[in-house]
PDB file of C-alpha atoms in Angstrom:
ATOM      1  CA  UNK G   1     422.212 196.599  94.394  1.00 86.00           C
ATOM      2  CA  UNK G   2     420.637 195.478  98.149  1.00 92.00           C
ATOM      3  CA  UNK G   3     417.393 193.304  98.056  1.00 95.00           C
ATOM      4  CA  UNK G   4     416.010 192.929 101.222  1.00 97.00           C
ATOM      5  CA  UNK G   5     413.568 189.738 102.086  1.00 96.00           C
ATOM      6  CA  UNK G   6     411.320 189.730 105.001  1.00 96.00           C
ATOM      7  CA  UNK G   7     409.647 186.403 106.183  1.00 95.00           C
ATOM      8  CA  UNK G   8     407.023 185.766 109.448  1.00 96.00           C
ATOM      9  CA  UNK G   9     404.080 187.604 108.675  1.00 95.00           C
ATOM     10  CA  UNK G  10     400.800 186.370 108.896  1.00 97.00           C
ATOM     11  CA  UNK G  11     397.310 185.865 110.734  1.00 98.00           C
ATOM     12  CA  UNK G  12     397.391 185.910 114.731  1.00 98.00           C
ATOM     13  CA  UNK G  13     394.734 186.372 117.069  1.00 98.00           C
ATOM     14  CA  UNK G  14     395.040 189.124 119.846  1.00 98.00           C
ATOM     15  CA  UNK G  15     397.494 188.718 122.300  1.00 98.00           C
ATOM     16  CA  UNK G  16     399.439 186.273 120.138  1.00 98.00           C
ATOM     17  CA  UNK G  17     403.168 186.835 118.766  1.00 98.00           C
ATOM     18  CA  UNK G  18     405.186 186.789 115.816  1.00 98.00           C
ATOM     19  CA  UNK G  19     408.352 186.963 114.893  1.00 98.00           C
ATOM     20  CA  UNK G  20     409.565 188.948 111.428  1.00 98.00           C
ATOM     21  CA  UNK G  21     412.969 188.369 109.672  1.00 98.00           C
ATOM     22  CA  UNK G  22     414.622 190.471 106.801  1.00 98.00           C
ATOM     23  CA  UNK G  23     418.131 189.204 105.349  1.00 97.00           C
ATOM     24  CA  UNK G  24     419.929 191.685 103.742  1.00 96.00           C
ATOM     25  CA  UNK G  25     421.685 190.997 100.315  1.00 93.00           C
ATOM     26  CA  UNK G  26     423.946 192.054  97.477  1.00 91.00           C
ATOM     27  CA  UNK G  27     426.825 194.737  96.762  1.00 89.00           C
ATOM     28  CA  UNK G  28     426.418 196.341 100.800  1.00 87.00           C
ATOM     29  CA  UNK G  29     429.798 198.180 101.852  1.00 88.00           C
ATOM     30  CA  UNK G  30     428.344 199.546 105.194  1.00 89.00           C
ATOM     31  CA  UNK G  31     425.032 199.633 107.222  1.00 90.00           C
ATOM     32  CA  UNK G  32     424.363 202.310 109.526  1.00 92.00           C
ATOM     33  CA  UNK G  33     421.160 201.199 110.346  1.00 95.00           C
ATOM     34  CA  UNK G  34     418.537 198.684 109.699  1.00 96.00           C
ATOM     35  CA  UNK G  35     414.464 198.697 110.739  1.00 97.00           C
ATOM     36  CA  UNK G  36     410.961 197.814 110.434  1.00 98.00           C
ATOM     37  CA  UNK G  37     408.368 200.493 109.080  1.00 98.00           C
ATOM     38  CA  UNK G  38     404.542 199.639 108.656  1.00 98.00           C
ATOM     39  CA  UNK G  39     401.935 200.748 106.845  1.00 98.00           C
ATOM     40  CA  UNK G  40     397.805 200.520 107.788  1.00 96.00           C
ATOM     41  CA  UNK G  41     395.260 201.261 105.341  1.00 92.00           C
ATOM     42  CA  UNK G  42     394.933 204.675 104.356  1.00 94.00           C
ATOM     43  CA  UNK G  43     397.297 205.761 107.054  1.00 96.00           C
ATOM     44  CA  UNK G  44     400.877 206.899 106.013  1.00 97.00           C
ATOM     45  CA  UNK G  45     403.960 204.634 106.703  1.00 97.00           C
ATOM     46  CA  UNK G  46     405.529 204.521 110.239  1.00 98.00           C
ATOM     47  CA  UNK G  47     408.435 203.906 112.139  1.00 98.00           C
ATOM     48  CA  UNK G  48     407.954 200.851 114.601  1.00 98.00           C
ATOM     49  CA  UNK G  49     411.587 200.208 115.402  1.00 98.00           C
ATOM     50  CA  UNK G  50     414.929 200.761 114.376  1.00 98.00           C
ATOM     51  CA  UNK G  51     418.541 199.560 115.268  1.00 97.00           C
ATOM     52  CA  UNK G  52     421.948 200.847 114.622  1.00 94.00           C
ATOM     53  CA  UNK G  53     425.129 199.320 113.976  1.00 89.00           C
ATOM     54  CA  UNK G  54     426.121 200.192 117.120  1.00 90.00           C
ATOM     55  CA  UNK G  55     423.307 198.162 118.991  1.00 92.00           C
ATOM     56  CA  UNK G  56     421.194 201.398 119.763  1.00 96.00           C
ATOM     57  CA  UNK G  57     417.808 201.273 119.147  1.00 97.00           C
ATOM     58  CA  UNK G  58     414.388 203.107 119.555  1.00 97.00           C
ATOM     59  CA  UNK G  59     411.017 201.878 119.086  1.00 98.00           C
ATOM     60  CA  UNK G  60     407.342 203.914 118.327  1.00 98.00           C
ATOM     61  CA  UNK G  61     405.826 204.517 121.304  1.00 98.00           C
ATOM     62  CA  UNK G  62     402.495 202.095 120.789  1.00 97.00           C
ATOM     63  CA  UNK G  63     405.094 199.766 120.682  1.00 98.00           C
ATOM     64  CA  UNK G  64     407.193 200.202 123.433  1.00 98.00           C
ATOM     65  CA  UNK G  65     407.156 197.175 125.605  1.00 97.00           C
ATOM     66  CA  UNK G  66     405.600 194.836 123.059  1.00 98.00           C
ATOM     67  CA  UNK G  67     407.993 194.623 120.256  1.00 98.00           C
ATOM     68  CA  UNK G  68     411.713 194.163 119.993  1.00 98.00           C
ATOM     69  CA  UNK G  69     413.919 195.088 117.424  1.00 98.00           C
ATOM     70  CA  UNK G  70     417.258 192.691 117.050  1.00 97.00           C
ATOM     71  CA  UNK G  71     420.511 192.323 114.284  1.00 94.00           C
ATOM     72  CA  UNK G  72     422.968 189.953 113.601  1.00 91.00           C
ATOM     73  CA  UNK G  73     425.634 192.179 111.985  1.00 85.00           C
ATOM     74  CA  UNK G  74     427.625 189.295 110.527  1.00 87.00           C
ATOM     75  CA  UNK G  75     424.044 187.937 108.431  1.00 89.00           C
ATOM     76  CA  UNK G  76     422.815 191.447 107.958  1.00 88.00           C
ATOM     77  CA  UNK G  77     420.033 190.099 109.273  1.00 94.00           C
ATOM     78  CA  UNK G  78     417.318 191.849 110.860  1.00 97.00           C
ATOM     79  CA  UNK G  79     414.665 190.463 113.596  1.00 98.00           C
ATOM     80  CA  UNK G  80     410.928 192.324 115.065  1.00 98.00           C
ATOM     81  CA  UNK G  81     409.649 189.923 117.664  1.00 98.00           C
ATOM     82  CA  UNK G  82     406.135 191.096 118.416  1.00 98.00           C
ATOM     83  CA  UNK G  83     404.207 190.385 121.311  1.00 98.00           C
ATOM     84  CA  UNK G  84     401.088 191.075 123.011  1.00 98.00           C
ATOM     85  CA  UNK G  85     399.570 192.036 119.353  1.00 98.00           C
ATOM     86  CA  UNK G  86     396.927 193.830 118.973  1.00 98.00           C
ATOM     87  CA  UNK G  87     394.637 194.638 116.229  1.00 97.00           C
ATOM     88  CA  UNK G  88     395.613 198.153 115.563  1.00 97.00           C
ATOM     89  CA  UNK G  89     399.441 196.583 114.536  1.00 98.00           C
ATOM     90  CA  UNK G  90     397.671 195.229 111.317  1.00 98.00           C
ATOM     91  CA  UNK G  91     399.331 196.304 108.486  1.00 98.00           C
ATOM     92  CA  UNK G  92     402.026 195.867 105.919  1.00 98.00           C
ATOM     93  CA  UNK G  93     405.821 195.477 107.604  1.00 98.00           C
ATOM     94  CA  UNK G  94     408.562 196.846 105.430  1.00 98.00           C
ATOM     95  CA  UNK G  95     412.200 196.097 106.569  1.00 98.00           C
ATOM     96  CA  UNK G  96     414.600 199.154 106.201  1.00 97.00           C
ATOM     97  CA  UNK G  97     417.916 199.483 105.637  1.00 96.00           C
ATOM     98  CA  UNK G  98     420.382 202.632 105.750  1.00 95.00           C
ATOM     99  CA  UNK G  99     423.709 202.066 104.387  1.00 92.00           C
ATOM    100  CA  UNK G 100     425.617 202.638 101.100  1.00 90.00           C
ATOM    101  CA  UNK G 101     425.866 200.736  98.234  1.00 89.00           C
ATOM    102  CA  UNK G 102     427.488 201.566  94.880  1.00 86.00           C
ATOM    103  CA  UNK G 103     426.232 205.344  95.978  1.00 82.00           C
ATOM    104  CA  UNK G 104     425.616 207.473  98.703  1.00 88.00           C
ATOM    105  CA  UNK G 105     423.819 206.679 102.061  1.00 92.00           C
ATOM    106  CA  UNK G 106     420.474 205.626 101.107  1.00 93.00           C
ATOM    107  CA  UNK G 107     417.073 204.209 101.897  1.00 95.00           C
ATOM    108  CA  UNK G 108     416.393 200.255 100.681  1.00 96.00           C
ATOM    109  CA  UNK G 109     413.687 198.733 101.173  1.00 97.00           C
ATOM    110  CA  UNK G 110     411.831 195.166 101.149  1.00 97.00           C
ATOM    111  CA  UNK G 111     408.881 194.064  99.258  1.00 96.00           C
ATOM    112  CA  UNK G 112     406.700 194.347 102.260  1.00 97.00           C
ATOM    113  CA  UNK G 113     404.753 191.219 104.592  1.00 97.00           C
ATOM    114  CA  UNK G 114     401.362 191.068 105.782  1.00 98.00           C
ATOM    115  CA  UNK G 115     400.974 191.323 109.629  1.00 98.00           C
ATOM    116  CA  UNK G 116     397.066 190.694 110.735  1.00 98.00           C
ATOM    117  CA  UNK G 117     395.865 190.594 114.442  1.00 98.00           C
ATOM    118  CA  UNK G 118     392.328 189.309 114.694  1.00 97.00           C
ATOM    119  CA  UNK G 119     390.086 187.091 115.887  1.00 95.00           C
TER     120      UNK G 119
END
């Protein structure tokens, strides 16, 4: 099994930053990809960014220039730093990873943290 564990939500006023971590664990033979997805109130779950193995990466566009998505391969560690926040990036933050396990090329995901941009 994978667990994934995010850490570095929480309250910030507009225009402030955070930073987000997810550490992946557990029985992972290969990652192809890793991410952050978010999801507002009554709205659907999103993309916001997402990095490959490989280092590529591609971001939402109401993010673009705001956040940035980083990995430490050896830690299988995962990192959003988010800046410039705004109040419409409220939501829940799930981290994402694609890899295999003991099965196919699959979907895990984490337990979700609480980003809220306010005043």
């Amino acid at each position: 099994q994978v667990q994934l564990v995010e850490s570095g939500g929480g309250l910030v006023q507009p225009g402030g930053s955070l930073r987000l971590s997810c550490v992946a664990s557990g029985s992972i033979h290969s990652v192809n990809a890793m991410g952050w997805y978010r999801q507002a109130p009554g709205k659907e779950r999103e993309l916001v960014a997402r990095i490959t193995s490989g280092g590529s990466t591609n971001y939402a566009d109401s993010v673009k220039g705001r956040f940035t998505i980083s990995r430490d391969n050896a830690k299988n560690t995962v990192y959003l730093q988010m800046n410039f926040l705004k109040p419409e990036d409220t939501a829940v933050y799930y981290c994402n990873l694609y890899g295999r396990s003991w099965s196919p090329l699959r979907d895990y995901w984490g337990q979700g943290t609480q980003v809220t941009v306010s005043s």
